[in-house]
mmCIF file of C-alpha atoms in Angstrom:
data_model
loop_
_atom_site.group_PDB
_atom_site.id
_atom_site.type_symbol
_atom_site.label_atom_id
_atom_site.label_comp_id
_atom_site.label_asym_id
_atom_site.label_seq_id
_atom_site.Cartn_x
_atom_site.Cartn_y
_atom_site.Cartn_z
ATOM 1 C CA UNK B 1 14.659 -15.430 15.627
ATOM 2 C CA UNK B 2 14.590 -18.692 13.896
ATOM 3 C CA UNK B 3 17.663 -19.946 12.003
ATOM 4 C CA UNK B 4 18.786 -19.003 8.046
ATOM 5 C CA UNK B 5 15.741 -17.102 8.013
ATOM 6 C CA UNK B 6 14.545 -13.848 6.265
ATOM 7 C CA UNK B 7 10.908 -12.367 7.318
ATOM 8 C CA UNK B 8 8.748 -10.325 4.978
ATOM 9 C CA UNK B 9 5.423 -9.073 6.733
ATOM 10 C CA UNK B 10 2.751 -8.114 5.087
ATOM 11 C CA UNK B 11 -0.616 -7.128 6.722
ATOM 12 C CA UNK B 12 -4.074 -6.228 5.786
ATOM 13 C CA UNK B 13 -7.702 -8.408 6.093
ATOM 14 C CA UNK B 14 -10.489 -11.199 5.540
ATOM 15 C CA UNK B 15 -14.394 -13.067 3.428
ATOM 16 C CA UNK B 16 -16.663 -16.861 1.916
ATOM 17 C CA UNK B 17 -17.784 -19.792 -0.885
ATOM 18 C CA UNK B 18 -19.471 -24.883 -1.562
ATOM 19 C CA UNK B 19 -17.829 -28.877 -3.519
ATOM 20 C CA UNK B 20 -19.309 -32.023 -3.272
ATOM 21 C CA UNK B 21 -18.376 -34.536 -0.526
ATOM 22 C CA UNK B 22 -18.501 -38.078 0.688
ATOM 23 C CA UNK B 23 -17.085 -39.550 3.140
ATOM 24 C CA UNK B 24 -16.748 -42.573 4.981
ATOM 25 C CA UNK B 25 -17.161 -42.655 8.909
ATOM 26 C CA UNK B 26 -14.936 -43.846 11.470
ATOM 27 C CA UNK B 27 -13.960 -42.977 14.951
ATOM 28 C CA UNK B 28 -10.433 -43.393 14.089
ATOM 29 C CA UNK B 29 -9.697 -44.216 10.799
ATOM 30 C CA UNK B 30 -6.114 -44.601 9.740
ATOM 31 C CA UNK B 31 -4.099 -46.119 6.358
ATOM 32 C CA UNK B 32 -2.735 -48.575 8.519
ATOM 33 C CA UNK B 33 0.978 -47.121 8.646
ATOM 34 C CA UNK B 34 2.757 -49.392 11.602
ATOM 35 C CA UNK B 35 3.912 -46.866 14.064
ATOM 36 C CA UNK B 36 7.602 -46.496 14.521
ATOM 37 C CA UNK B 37 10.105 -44.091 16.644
ATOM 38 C CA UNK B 38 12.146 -43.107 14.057
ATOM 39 C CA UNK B 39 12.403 -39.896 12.505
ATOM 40 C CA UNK B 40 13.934 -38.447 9.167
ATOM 41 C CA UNK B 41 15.288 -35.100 8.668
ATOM 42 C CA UNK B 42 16.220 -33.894 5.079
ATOM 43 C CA UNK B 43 19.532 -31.926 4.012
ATOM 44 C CA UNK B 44 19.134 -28.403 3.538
ATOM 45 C CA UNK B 45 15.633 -27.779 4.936
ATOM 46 C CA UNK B 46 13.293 -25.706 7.232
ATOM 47 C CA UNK B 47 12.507 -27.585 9.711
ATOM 48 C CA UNK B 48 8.936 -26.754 11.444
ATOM 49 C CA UNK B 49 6.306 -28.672 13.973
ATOM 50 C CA UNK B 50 2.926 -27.645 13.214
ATOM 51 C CA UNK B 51 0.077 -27.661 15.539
ATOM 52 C CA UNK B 52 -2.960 -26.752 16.824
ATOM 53 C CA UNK B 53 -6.646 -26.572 19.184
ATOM 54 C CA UNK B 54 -4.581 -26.416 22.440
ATOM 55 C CA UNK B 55 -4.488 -24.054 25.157
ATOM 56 C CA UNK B 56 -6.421 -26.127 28.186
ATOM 57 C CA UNK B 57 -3.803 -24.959 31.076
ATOM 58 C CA UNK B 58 -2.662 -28.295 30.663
ATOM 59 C CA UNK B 59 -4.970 -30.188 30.757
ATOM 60 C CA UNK B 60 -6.571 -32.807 28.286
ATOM 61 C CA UNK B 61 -3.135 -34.452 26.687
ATOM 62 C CA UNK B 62 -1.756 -30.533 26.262
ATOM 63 C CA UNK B 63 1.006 -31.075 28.564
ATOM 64 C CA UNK B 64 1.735 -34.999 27.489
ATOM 65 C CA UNK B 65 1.635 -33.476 23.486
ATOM 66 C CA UNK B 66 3.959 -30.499 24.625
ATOM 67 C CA UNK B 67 6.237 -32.648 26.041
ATOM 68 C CA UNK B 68 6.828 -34.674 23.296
ATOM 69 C CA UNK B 69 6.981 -31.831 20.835
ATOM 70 C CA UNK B 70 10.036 -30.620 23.051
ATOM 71 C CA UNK B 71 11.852 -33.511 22.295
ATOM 72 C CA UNK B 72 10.827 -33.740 18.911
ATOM 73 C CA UNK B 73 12.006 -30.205 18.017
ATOM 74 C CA UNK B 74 15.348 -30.923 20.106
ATOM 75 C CA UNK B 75 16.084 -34.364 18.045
ATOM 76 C CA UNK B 76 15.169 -32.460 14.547
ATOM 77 C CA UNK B 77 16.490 -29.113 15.595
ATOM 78 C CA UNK B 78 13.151 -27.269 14.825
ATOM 79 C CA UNK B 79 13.258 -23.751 13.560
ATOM 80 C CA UNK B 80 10.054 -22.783 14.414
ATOM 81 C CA UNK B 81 6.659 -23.813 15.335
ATOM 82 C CA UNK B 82 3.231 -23.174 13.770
ATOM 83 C CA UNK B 83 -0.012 -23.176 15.489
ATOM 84 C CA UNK B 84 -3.165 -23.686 13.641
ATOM 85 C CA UNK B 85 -5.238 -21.650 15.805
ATOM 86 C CA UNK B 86 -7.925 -22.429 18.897
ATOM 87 C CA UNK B 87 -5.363 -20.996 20.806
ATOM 88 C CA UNK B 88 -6.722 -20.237 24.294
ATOM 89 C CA UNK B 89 -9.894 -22.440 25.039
ATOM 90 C CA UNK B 90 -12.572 -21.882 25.769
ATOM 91 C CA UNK B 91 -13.072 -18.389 24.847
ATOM 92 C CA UNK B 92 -9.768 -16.600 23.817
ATOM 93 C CA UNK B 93 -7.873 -14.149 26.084
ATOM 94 C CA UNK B 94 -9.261 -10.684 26.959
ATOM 95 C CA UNK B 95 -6.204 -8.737 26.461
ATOM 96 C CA UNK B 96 -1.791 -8.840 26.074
ATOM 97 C CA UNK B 97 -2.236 -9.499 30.257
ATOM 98 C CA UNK B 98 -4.760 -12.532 30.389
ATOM 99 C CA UNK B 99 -3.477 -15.062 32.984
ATOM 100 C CA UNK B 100 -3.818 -17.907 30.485
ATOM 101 C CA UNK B 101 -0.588 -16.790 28.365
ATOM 102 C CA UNK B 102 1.111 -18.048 31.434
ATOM 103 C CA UNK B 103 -1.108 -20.923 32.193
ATOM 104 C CA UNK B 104 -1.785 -22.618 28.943
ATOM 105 C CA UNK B 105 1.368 -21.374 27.203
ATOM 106 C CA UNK B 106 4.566 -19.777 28.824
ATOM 107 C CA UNK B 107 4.140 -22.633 31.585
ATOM 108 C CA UNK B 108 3.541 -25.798 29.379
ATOM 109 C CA UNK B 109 5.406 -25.255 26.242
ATOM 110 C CA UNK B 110 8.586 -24.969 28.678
ATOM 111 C CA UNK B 111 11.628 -27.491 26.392
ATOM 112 C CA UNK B 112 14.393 -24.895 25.590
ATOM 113 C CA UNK B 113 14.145 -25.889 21.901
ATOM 114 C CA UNK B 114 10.249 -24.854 21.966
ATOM 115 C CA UNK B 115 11.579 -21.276 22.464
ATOM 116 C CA UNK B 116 12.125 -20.138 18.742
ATOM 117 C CA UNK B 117 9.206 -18.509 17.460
ATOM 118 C CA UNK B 118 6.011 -19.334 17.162
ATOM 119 C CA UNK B 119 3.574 -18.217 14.109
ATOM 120 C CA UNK B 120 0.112 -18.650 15.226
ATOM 121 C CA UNK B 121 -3.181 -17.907 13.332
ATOM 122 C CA UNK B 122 -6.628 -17.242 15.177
ATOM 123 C CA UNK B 123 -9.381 -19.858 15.290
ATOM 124 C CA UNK B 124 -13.122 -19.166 16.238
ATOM 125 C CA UNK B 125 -12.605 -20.060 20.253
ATOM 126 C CA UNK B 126 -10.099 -16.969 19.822
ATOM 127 C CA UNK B 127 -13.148 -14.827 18.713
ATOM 128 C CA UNK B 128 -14.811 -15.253 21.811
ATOM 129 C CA UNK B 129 -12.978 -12.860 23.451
ATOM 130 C CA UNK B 130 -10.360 -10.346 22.183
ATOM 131 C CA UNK B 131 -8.438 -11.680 18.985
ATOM 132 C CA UNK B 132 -6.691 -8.365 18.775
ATOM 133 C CA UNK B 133 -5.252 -9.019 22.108
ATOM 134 C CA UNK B 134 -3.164 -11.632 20.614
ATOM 135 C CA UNK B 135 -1.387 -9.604 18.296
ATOM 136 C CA UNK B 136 -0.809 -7.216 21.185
ATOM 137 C CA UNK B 137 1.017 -10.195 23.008
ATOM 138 C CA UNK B 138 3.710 -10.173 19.767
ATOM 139 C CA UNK B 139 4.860 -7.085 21.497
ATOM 140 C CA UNK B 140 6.264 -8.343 24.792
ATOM 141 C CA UNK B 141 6.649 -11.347 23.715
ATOM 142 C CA UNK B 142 10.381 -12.525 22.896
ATOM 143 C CA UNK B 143 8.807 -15.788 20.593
ATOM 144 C CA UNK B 144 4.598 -15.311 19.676
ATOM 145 C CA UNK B 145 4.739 -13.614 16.558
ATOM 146 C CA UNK B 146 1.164 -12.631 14.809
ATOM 147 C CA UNK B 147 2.029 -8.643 14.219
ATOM 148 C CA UNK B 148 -1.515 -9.159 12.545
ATOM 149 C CA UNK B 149 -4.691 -11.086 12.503
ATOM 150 C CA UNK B 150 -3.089 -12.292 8.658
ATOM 151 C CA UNK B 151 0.223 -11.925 7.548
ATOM 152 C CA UNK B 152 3.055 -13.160 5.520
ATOM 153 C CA UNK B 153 6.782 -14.914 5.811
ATOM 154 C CA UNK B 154 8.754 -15.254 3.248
ATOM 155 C CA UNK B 155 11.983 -18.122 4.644
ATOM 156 C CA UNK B 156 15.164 -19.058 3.325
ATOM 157 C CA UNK B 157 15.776 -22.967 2.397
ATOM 158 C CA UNK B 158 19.660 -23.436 3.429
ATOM 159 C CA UNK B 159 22.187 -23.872 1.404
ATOM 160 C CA UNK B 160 19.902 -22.471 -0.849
ATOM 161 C CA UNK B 161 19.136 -18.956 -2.857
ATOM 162 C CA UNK B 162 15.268 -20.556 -2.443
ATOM 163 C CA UNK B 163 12.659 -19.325 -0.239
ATOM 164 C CA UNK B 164 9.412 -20.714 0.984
ATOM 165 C CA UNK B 165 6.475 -18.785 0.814
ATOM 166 C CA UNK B 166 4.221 -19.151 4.205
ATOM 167 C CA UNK B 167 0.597 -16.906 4.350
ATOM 168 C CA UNK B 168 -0.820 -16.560 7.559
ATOM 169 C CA UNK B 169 -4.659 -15.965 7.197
ATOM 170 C CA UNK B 170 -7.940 -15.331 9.459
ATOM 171 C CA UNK B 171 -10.828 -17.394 8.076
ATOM 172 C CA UNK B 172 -12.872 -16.614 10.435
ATOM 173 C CA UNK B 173 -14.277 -13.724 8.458
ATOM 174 C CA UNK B 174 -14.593 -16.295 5.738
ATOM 175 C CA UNK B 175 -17.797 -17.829 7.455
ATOM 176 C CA UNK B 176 -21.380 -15.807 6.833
ATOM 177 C CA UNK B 177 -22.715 -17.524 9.452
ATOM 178 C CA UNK B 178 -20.431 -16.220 11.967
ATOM 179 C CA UNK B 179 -21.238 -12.491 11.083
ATOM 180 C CA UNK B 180 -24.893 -12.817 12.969
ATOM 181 C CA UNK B 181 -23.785 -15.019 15.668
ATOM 182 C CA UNK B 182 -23.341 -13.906 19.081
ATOM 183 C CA UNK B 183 -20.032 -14.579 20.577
ATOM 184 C CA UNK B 184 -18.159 -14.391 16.977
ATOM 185 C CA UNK B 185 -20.401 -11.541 14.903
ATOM 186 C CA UNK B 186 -18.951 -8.520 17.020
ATOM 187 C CA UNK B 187 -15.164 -8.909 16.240
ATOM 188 C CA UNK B 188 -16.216 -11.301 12.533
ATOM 189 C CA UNK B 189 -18.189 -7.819 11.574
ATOM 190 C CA UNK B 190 -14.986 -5.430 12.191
ATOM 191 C CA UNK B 191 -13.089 -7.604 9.000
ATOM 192 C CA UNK B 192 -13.137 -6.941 5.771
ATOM 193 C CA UNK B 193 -13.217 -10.530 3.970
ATOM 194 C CA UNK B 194 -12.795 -9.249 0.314
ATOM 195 C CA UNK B 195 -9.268 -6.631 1.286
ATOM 196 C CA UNK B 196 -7.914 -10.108 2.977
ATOM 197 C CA UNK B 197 -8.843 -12.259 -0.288
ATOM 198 C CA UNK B 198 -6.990 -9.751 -2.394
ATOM 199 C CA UNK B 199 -4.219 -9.447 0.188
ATOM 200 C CA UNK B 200 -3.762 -13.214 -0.350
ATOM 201 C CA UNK B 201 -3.885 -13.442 -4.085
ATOM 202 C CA UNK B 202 -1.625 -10.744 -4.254
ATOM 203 C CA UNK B 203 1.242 -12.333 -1.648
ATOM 204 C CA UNK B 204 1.020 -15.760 -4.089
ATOM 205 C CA UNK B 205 1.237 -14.239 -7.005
ATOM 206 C CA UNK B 206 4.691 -13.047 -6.067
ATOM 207 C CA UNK B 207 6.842 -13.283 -9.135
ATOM 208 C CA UNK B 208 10.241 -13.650 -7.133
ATOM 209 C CA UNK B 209 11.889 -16.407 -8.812
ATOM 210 C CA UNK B 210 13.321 -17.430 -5.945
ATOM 211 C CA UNK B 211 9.932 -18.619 -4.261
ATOM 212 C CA UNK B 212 9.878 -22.721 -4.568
ATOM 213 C CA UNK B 213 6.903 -23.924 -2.074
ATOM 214 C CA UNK B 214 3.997 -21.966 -1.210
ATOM 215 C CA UNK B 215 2.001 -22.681 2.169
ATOM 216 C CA UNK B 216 -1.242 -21.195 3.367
ATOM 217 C CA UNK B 217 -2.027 -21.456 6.916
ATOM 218 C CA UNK B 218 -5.267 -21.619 8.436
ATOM 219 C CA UNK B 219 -7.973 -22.493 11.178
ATOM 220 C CA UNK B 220 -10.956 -24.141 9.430
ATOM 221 C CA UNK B 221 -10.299 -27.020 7.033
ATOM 222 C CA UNK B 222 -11.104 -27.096 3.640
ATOM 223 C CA UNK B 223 -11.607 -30.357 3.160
ATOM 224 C CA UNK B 224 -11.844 -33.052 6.110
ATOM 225 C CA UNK B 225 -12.956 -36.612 7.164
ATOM 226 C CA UNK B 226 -14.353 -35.192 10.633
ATOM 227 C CA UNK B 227 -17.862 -34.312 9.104
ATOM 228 C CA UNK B 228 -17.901 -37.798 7.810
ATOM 229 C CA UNK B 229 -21.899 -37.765 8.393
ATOM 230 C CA UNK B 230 -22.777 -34.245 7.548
ATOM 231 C CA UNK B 231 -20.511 -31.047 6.410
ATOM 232 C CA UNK B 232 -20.363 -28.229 8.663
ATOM 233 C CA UNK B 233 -20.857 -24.695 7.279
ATOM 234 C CA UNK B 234 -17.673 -23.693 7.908
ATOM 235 C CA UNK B 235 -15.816 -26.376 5.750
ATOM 236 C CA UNK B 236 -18.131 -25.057 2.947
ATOM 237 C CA UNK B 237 -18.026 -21.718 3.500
ATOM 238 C CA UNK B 238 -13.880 -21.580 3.548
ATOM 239 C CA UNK B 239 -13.526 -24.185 0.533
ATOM 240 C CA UNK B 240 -16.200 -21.884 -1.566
ATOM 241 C CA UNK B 241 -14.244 -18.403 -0.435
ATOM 242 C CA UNK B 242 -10.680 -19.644 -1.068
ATOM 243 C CA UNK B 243 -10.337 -22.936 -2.929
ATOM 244 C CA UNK B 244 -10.164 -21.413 -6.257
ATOM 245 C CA UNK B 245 -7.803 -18.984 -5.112
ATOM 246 C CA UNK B 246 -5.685 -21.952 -4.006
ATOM 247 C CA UNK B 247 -5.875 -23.734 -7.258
ATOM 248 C CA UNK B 248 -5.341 -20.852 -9.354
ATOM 249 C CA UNK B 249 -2.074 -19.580 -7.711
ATOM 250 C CA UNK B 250 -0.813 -23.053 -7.317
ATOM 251 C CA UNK B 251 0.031 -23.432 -3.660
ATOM 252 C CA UNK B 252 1.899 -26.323 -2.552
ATOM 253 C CA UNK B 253 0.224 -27.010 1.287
ATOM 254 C CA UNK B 254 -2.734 -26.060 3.000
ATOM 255 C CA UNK B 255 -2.536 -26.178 6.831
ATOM 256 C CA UNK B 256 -5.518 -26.540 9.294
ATOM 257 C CA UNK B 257 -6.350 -27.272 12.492
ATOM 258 C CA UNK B 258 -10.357 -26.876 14.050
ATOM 259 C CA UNK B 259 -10.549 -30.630 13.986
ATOM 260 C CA UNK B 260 -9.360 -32.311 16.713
ATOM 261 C CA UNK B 261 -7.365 -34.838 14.686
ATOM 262 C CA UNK B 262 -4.664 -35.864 12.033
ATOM 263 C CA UNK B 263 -5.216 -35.822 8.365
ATOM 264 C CA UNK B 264 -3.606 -35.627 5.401
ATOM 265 C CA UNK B 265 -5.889 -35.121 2.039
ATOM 266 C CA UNK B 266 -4.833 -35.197 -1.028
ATOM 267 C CA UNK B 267 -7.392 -34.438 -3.936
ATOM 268 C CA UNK B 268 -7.109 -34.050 -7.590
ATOM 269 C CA UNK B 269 -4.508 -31.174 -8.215
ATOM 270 C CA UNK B 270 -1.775 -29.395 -7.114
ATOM 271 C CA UNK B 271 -2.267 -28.804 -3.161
ATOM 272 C CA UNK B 272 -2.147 -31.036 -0.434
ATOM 273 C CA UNK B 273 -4.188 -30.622 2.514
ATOM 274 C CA UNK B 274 -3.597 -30.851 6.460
ATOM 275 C CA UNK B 275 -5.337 -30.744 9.416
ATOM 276 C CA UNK B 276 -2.781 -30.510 12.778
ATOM 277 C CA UNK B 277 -5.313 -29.644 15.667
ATOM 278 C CA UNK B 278 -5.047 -32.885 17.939
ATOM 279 C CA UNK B 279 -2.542 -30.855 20.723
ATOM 280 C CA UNK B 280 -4.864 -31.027 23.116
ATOM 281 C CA UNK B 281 -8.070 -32.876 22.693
ATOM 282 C CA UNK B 282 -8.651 -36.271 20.393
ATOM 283 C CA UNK B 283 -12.534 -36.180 18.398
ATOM 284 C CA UNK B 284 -13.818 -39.112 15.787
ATOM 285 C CA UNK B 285 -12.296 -38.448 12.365
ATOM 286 C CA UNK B 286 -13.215 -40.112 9.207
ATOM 287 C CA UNK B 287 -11.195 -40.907 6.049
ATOM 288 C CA UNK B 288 -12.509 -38.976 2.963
ATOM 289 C CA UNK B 289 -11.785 -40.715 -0.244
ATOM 290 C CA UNK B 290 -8.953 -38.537 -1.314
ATOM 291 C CA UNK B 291 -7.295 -39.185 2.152
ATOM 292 C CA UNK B 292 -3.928 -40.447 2.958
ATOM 293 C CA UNK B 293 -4.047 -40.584 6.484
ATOM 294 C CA UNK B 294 -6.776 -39.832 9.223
ATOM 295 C CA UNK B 295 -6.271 -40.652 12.696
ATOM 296 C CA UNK B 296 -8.008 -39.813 15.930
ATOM 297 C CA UNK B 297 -5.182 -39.328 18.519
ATOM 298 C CA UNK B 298 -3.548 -36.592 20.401
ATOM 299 C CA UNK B 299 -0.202 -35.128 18.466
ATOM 300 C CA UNK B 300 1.559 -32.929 15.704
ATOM 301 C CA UNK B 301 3.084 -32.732 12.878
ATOM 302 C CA UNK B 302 6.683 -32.313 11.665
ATOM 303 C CA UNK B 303 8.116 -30.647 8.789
ATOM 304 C CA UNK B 304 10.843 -30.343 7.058
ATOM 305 C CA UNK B 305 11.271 -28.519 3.469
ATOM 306 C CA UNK B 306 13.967 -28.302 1.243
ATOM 307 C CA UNK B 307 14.413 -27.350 -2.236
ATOM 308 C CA UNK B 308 12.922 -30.446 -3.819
ATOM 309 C CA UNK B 309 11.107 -32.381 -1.075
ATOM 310 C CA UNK B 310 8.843 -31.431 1.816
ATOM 311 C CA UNK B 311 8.913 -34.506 4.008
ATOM 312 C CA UNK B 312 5.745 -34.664 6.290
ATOM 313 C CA UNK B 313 5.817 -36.828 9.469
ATOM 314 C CA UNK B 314 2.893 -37.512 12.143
ATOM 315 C CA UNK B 315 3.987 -37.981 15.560
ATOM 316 C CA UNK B 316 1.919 -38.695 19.020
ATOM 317 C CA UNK B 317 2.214 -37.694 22.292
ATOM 318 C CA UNK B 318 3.852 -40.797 23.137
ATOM 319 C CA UNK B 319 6.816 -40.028 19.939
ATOM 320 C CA UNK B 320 5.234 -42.918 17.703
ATOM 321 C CA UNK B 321 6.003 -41.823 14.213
ATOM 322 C CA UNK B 322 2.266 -42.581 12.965
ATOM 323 C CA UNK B 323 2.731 -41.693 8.849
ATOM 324 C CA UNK B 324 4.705 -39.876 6.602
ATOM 325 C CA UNK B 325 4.384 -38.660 3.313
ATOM 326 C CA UNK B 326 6.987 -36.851 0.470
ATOM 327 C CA UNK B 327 5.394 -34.315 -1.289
ATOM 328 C CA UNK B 328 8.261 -33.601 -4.354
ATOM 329 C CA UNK B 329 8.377 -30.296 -5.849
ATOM 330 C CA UNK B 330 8.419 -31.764 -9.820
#
């Protein structure tokens, strides 16, 4: 178990919605921010590395990012670690038993303070195969956690009586498209979209007082500068399902992984917006013009949330501090 924490599950299940966007190409696009090894850690906070799009047995940067993650998480002293789905390429596992938990995950994230637990959600390479069979892994596993394909944490900020709010969702069922095609329809078609939209609504509208940041956590973007030339369907399909959700019960951070890069976007309103799926593979990425930061290179993301501040740094495989970004809570 991860440290000054308190866990409240909540399961059920998952469905879609369109904005207008522009974008501006680039195969790696960045604000510029001169890369440094130095790295900040706030008082009183959760500290967390998020990533995501990794499992390659290895292979493709996974091992050089993993690495470095271990020594980030030892240097910060990292509670936990999120993955933003695309777990197992390149089609899932098949059940609790599949050789690749040891191959692309027992046997690569290996550092000692990598072993707290891990709260993963399920991307669409995970559909390929048996998504189920991941939650089924929570059970003899001492640190994957999904006890469901969405779920819910609720963790205490130190020295604190705050909590943060983190929801774990599927948006795969979020995408029509997905419902007729033929390696993700047959486990998309088993989800009930709408139950999982309610579900969600219903774990941010929580009227504890003692809630400060709310996080949502998912595998598709909803906004991003990799479809810099066109929009994929599945940005628009997740932005039209859940965006207004977002805005309308005020969460703090969106989390995403799908595209093989770094981002941080930050339109007009409340919620800032991440993409951490670079763990493994590096693709062109674009800056949007609400984005902070977009860069095409293999790495993570740290954070580390208090009661006022959630401090946001990029890091490569290499430990270059890339950008980093203070979101404050008033």
């Amino acid at each position: 178990m991860y440290k000054n924490s308190k866990i409240n599950f909540s399961f059920a299940i998952l469905f879609f919605t369109v904005i207008p966007f522009t974008a501006c190409y680039g195969q790696q696009t960045t604000n510029n921010v001169k890369q440094t090894k130095t790295l900040r850690k706030l008082e009183n906070a959760v500290n967390f590395i998020v990533m995501g799009d990794w499992g390659r047995n290895g292979e493709d940067h996974q091992q050089l990012v993993a690495d470095q993650m271990g020594i980030t998480a030892a240097e910060i002293g990292a509670d936990f670690i999120i993955s933003t789905g695309d777990n197992f390429y390149p089609s899932g596992v098949i059940s609790e038993f599949d050789p690749l938990w040891r191959t692309s995950f027992e046997d690569i994230y290996t550092a000692f303070a990598l072993q707290w637990d891990w709260y993963p959600v399920l991307g669409n390479h995970d559909y390929k195969s048996n998504p189920d069979a991941q939650v089924a892994y929570s059970k003899i596993s001492r640190r994957w956690k999904m006890p469901a394909r969405y779920y819910s944490k609720k963790i205490k900020i130190p020295g604190t009586n705050e909590e943060m709010l983190i929801a774990f969702i599927d948006t795969n069922p979020l995408i029509p498209e997905f419902y007729k095609n033929l390696e993700y329809g047959p486990n998309v078609q088993t989800q009930d979209s709408t139950t999982q939209k309610q579900w969600l609504r219903k774990e941010l509208n929580n009227k504890s007082s003692n809630i400060t940041w709310k996080f949502v956590v998912g595998h598709h973007p909803i906004f991003t500068g990799s479809d810099a030339r066109k929009e994929g369907y599945d940005t628009k399909a997740v932005r039209n399902s859940i965006k207004k959700l977002i805005d309308e019960e005020e969460v703090d951070v969106y989390l995403a992984g799908h595209d093989h890069s770094l981002q941080h976007i930050a339109p007009k309103g409340k919620t800032h917006y991440f993409v951490s799926g670079a763990a493994s593979e590096a693709t062109q990425v674009g800056m949007l013009p609400d984005s902070k930061f977009a860069q095409s290179e293999y790495g993570f993301m740290l954070f580390s949330v208090n009661a006022e501040i959630t401090l946001v740094q990029v890091i490569d495989y290499k430990g270059n501090l890339l950008y980093a970004s203070e979101i404050n809570k008033n």
